[in-house]
PDB file of C-alpha atoms and ligand atoms in Angstrom:
ATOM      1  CA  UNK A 237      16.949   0.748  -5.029  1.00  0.00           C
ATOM      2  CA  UNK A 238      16.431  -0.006  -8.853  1.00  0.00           C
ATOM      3  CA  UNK A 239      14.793  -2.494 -10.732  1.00  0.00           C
ATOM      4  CA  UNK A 240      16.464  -3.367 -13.146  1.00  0.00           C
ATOM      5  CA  UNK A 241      14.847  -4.094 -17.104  1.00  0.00           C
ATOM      6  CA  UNK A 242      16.581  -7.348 -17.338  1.00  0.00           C
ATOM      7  CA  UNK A 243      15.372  -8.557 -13.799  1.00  0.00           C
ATOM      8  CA  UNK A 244      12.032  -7.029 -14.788  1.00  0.00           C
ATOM      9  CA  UNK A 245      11.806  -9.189 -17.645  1.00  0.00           C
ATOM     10  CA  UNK A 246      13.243 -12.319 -16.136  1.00  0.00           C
ATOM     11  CA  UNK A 247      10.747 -11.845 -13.755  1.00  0.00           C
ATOM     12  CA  UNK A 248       7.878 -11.322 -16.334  1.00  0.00           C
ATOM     13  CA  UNK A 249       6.568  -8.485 -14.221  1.00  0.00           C
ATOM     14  CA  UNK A 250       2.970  -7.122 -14.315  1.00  0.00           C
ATOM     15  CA  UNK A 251       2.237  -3.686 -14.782  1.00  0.00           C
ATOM     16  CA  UNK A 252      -1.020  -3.334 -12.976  1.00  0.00           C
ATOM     17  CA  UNK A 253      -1.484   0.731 -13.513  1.00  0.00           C
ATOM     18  CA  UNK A 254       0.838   3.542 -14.600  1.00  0.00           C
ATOM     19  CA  UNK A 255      -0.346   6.850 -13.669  1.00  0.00           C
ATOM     20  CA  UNK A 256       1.420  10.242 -14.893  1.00  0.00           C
ATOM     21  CA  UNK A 257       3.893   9.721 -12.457  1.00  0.00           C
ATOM     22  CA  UNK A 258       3.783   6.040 -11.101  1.00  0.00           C
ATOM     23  CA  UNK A 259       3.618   2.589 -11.894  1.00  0.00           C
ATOM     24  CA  UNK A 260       2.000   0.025  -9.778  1.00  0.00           C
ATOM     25  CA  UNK A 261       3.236  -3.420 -10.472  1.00  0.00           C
ATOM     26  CA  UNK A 262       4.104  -6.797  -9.244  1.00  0.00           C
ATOM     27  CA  UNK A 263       6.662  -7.838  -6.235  1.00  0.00           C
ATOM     28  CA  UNK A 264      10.627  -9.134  -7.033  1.00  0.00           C
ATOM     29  CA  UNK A 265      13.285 -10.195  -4.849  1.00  0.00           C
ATOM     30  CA  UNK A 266      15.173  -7.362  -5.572  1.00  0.00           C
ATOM     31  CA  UNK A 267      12.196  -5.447  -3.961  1.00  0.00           C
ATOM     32  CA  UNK A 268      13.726  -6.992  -0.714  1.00  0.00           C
ATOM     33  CA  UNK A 269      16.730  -4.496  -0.383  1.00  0.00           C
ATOM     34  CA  UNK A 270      14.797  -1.038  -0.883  1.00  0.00           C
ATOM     35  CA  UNK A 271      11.537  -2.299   1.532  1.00  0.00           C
ATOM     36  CA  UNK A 272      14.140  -3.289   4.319  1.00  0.00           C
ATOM     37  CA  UNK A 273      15.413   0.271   3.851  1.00  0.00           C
ATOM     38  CA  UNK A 274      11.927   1.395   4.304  1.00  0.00           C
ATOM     39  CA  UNK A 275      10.719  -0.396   7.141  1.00  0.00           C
ATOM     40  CA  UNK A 276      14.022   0.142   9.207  1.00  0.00           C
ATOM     41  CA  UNK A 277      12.801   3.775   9.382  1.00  0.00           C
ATOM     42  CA  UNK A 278      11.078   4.554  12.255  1.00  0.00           C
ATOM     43  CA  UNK A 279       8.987   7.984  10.697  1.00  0.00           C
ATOM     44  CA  UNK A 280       8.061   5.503   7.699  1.00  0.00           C
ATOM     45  CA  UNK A 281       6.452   3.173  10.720  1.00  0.00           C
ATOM     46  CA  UNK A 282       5.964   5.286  13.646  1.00  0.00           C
ATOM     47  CA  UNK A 283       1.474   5.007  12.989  1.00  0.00           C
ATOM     48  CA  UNK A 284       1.953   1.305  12.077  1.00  0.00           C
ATOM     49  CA  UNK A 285       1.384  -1.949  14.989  1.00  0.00           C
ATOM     50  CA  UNK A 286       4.349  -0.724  17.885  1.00  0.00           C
ATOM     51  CA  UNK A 287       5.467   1.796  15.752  1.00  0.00           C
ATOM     52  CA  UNK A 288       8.469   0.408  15.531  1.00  0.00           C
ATOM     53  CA  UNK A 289      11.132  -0.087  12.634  1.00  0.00           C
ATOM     54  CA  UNK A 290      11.061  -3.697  11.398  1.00  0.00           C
ATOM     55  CA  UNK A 291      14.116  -6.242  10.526  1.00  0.00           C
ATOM     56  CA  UNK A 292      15.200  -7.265   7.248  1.00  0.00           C
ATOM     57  CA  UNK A 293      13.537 -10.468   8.361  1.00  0.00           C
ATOM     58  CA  UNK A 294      10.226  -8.674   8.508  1.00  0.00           C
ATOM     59  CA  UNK A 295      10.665  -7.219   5.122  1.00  0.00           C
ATOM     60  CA  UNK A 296      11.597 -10.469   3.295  1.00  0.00           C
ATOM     61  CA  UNK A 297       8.666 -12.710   4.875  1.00  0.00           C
ATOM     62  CA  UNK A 298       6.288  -9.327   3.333  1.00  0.00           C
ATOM     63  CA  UNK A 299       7.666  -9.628   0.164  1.00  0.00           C
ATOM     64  CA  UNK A 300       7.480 -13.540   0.175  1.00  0.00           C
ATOM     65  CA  UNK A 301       4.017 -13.021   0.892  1.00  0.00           C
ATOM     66  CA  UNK A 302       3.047 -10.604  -1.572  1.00  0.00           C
ATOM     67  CA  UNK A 303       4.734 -12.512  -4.055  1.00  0.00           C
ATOM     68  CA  UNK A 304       2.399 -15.973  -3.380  1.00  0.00           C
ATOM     69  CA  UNK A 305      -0.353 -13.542  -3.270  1.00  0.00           C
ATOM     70  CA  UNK A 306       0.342 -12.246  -6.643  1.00  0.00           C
ATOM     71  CA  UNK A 307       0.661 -15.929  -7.891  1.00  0.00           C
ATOM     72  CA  UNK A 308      -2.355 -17.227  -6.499  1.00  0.00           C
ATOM     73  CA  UNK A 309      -4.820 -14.374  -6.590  1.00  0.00           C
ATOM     74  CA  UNK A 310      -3.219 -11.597  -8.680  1.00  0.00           C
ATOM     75  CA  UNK A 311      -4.256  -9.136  -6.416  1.00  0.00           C
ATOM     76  CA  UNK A 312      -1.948  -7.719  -3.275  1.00  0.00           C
ATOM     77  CA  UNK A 313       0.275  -4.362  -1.889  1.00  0.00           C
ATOM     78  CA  UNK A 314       1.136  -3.535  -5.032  1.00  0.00           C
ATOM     79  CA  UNK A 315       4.866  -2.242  -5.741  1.00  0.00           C
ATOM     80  CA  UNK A 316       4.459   1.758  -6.612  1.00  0.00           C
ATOM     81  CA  UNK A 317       7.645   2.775  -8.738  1.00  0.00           C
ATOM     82  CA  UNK A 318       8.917   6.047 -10.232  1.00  0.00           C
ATOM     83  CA  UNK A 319       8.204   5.932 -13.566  1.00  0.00           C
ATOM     84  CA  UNK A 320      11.084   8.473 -14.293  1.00  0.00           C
ATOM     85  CA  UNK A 321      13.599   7.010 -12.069  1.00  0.00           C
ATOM     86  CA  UNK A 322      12.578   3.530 -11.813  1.00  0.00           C
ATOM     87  CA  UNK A 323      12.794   4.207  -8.371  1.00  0.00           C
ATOM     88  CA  UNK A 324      11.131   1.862  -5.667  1.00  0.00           C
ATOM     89  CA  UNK A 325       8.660   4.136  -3.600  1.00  0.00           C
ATOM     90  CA  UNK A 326       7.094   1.485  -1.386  1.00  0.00           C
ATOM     91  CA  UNK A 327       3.094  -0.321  -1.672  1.00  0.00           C
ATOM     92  CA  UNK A 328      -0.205   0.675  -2.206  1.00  0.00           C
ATOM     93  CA  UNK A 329      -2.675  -2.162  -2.264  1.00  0.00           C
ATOM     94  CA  UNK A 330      -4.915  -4.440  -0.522  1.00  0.00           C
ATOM     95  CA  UNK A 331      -4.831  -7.072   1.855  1.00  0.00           C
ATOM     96  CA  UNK A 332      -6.840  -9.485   3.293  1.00  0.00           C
ATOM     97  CA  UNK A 333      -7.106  -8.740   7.461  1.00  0.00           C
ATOM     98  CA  UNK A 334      -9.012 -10.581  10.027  1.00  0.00           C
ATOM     99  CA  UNK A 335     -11.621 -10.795   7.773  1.00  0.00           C
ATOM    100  CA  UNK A 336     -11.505  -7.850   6.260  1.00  0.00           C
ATOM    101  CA  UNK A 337     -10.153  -6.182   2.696  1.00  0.00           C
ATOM    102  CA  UNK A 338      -7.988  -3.402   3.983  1.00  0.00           C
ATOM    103  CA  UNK A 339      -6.983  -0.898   2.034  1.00  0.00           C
ATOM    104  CA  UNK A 340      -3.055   0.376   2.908  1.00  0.00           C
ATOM    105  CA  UNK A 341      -0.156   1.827   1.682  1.00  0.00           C
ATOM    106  CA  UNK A 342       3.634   3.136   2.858  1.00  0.00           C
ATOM    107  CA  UNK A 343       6.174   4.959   1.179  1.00  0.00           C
ATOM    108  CA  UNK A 344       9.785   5.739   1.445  1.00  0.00           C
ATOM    109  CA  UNK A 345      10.045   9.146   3.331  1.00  0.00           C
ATOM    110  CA  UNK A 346      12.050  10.097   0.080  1.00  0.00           C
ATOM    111  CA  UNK A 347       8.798  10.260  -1.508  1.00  0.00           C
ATOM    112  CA  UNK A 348       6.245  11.937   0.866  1.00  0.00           C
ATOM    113  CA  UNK A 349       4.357  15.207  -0.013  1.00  0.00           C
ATOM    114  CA  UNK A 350       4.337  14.935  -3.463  1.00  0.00           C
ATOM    115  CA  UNK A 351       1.071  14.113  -4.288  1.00  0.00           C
ATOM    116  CA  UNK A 352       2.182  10.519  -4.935  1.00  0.00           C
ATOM    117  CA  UNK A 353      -0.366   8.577  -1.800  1.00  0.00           C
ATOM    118  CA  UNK A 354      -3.321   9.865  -3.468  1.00  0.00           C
ATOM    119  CA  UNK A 355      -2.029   8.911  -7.444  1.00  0.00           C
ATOM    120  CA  UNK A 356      -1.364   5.390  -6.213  1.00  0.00           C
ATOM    121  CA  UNK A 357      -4.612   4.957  -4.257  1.00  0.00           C
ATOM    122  CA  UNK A 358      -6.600   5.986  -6.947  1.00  0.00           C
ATOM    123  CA  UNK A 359      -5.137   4.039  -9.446  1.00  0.00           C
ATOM    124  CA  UNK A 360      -4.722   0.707  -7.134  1.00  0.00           C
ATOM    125  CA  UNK A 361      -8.519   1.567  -6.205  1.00  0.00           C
ATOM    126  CA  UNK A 362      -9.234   1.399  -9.705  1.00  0.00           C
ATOM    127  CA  UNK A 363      -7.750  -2.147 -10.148  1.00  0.00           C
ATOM    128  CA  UNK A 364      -9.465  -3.450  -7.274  1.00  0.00           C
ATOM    129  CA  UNK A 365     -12.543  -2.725  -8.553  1.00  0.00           C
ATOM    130  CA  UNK A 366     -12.354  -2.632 -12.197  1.00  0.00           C
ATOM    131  CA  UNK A 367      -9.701  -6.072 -12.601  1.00  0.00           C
ATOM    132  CA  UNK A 368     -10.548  -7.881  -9.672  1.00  0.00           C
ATOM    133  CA  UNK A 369     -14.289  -7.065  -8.511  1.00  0.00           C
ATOM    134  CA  UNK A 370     -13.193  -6.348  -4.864  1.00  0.00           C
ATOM    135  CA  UNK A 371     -15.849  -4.391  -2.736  1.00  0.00           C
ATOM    136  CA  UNK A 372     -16.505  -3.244   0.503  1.00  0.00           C
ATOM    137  CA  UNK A 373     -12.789  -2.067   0.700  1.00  0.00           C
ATOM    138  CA  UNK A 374     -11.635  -0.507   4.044  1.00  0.00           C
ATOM    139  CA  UNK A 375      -8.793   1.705   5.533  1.00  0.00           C
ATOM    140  CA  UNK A 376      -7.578   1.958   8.725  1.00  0.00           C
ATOM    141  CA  UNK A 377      -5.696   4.311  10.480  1.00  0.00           C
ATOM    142  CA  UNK A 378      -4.430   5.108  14.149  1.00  0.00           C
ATOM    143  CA  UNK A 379      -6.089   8.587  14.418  1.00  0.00           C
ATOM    144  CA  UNK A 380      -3.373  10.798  14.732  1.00  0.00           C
ATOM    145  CA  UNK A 381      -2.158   9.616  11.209  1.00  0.00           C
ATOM    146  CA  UNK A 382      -2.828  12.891   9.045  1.00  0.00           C
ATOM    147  CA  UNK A 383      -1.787  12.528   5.673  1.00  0.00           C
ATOM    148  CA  UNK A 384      -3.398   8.608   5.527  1.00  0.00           C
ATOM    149  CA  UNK A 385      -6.847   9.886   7.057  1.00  0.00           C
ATOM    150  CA  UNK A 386      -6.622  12.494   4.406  1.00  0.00           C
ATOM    151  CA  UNK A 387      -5.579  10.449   1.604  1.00  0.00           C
ATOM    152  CA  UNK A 388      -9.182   8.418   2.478  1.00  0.00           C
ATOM    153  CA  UNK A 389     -10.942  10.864   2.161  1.00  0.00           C
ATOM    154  CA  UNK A 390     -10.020  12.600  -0.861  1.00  0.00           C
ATOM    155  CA  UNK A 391     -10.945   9.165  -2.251  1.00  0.00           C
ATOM    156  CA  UNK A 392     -14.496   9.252  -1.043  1.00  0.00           C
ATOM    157  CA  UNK A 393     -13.835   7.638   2.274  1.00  0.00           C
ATOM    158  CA  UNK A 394     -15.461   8.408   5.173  1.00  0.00           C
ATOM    159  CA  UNK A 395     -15.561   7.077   8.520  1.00  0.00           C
ATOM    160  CA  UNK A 396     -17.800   3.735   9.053  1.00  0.00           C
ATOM    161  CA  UNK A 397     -16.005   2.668  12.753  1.00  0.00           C
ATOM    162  CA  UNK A 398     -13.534   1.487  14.734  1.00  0.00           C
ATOM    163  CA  UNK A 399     -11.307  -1.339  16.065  1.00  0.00           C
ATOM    164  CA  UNK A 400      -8.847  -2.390  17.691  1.00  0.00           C
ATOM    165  CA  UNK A 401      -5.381  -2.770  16.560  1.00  0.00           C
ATOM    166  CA  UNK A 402      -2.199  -4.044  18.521  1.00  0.00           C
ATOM    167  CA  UNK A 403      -3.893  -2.717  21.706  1.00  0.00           C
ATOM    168  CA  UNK A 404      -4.534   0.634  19.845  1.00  0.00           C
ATOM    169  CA  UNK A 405      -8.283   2.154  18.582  1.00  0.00           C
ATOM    170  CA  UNK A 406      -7.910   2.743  15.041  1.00  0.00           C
ATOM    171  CA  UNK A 407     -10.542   4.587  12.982  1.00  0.00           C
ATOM    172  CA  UNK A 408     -11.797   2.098   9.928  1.00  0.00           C
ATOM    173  CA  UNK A 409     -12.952   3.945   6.429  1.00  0.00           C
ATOM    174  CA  UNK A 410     -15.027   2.919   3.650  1.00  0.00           C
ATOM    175  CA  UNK A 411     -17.127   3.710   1.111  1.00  0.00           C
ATOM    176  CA  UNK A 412     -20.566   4.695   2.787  1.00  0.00           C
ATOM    177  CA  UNK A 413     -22.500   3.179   0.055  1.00  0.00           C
ATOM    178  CA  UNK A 414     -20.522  -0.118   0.593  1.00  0.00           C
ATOM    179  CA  UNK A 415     -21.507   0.091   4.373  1.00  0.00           C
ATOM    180  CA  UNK A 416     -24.896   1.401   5.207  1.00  0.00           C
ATOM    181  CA  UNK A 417     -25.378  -0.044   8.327  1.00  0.00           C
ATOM    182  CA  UNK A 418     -21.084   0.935   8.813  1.00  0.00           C
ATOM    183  CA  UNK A 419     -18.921  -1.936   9.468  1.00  0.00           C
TER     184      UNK A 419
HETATM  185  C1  COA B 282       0.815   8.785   4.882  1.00  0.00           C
HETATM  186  C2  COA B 282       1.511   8.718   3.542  1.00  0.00           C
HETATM  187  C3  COA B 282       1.049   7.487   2.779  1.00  0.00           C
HETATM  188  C4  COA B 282       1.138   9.982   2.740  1.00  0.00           C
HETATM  189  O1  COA B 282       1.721   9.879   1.447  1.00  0.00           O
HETATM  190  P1  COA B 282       2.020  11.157   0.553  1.00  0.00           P
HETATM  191  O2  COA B 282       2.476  10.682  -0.785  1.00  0.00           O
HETATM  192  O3  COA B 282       2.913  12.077   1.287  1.00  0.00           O
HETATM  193  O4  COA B 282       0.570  11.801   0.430  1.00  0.00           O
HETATM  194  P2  COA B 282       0.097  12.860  -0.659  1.00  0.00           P
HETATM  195  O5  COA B 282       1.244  13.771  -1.025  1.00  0.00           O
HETATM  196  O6  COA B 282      -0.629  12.171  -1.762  1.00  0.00           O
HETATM  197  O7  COA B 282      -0.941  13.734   0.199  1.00  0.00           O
HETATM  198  C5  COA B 282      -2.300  13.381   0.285  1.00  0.00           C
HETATM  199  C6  COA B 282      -2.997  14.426   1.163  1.00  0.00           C
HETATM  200  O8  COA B 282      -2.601  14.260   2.523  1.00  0.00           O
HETATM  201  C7  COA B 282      -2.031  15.448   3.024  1.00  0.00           C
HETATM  202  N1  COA B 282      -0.911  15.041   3.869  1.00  0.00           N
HETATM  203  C8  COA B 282       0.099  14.208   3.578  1.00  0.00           C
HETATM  204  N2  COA B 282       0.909  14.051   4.638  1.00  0.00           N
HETATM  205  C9  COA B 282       0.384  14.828   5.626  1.00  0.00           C
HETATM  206  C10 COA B 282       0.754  15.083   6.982  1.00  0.00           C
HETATM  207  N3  COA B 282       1.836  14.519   7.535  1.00  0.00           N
HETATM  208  N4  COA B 282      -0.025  15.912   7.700  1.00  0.00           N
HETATM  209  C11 COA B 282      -1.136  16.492   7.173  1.00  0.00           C
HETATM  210  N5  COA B 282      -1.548  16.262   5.895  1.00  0.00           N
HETATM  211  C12 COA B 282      -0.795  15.453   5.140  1.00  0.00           C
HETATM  212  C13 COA B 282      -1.555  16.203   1.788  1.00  0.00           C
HETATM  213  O9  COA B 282      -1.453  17.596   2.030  1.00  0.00           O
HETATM  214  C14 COA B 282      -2.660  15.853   0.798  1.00  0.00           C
HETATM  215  O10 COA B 282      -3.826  16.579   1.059  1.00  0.00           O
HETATM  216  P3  COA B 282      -4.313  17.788   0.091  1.00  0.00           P
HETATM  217  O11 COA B 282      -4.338  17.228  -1.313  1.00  0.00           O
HETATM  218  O12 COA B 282      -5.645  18.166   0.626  1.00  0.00           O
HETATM  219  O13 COA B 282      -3.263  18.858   0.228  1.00  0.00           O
HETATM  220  C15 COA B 282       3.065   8.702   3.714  1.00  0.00           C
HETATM  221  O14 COA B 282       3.433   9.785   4.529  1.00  0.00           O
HETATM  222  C16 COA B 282       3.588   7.413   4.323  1.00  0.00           C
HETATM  223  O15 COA B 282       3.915   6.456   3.615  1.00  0.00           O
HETATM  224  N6  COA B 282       3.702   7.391   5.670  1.00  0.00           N
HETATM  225  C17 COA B 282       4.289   6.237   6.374  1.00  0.00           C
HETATM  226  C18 COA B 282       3.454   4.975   6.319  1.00  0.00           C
HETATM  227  C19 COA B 282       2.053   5.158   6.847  1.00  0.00           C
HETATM  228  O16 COA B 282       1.810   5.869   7.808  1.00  0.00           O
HETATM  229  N7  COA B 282       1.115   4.476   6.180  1.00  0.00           N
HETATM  230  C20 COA B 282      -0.282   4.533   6.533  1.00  0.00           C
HETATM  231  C21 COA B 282      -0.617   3.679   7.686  1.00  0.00           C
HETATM  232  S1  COA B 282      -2.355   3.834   8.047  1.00  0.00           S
END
């Protein structure tokens, strides 16, 4: 569940934000055990594709991924940690989607209603724009996913269409400026 210092510095790992609360940073292997925790949970993935809990297999081909994406491009999910604890909380990041930059993020249930979705979006938002130069960002969301929807919008989101997504209609966010004519 813990990264360890020494495996943080074997690993070189980049700090990408720290908040009051959080830090975002890069991917380990070690990140493997905790996210296979998370995604066998099926509250953690009930709004997400089938809405069903995924493997272990699922989790390490994720964090393989993440891990070339950080190598190649710097930019991916980031890892959100506990600053306190050192605790893994789950990823808040972006990804690129059919074509798209999506915008996502999923947390340990351990972690929920603390305030800690809208900390990490803000400060992975930040990155995104300020490190890497991303625009026209976008969320999506099946649309009885509360707390995500929300978590747009108290970033400035708001509502520029919808798609399709493993046979569901999901609403897709943005930033309106980003989108005038929406997506
Ligand atoms: C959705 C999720 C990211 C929210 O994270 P969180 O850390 O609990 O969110 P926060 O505490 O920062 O809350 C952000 C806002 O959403 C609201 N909120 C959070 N969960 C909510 C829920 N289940 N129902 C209604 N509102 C909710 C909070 O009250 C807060 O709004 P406020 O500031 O106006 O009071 C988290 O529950 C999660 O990881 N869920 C599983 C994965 C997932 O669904 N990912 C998104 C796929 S689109």
């Amino acid at each position: 569940m813990y990264a360890s210092r020494t495996a943080r510095i074997l690993n070189s790992m980049k700090i990408h934000a720290r908040t009051e609360r959080l830090l975002l940073r890069d991917w380990m292997l070690d990140d493997v055990a905790p996210y296979t925790a998370l995604v066998a949970d099926p509250d953690v993935m009930r709004y997400i594709g089938d809405g069903k809990p995924r493997s272990r297999t699922y989790a390490v081909n994720f964090v393989q991924e993440q891990i070339r994406h950080q190598k190649t491009r710097g930019w991916m999910r980031f890892v959100v940690e506990e600053a306190a604890t050192e605790a893994f909380v789950g990823f808040c990041g972006l990804d690129d989607q059919r074509g798209r930059l999506d915008f996502g993020w999923r947390y340990a249930k351990l972690f929920w209603g603390k305030g800690y979705g809208f900390e990490a979006a803000s400060a992975a938002l930040y990155v995104a724009r300020n490190e890497y130069g991303l625009t026209r960002i976008t969320c999506q969301s099946v649309l009885d996913n509360p707390g995500s929807i929300r978590i747009m919008q108290k970033m400035g989101m708001s509502e520029i269409g919808t798609d399709m997504a493993s046979g569901e209609t999901v609403v897709v966010y943005g930033f309106p400026e980003e989108w005038p004519d929406g997506l």
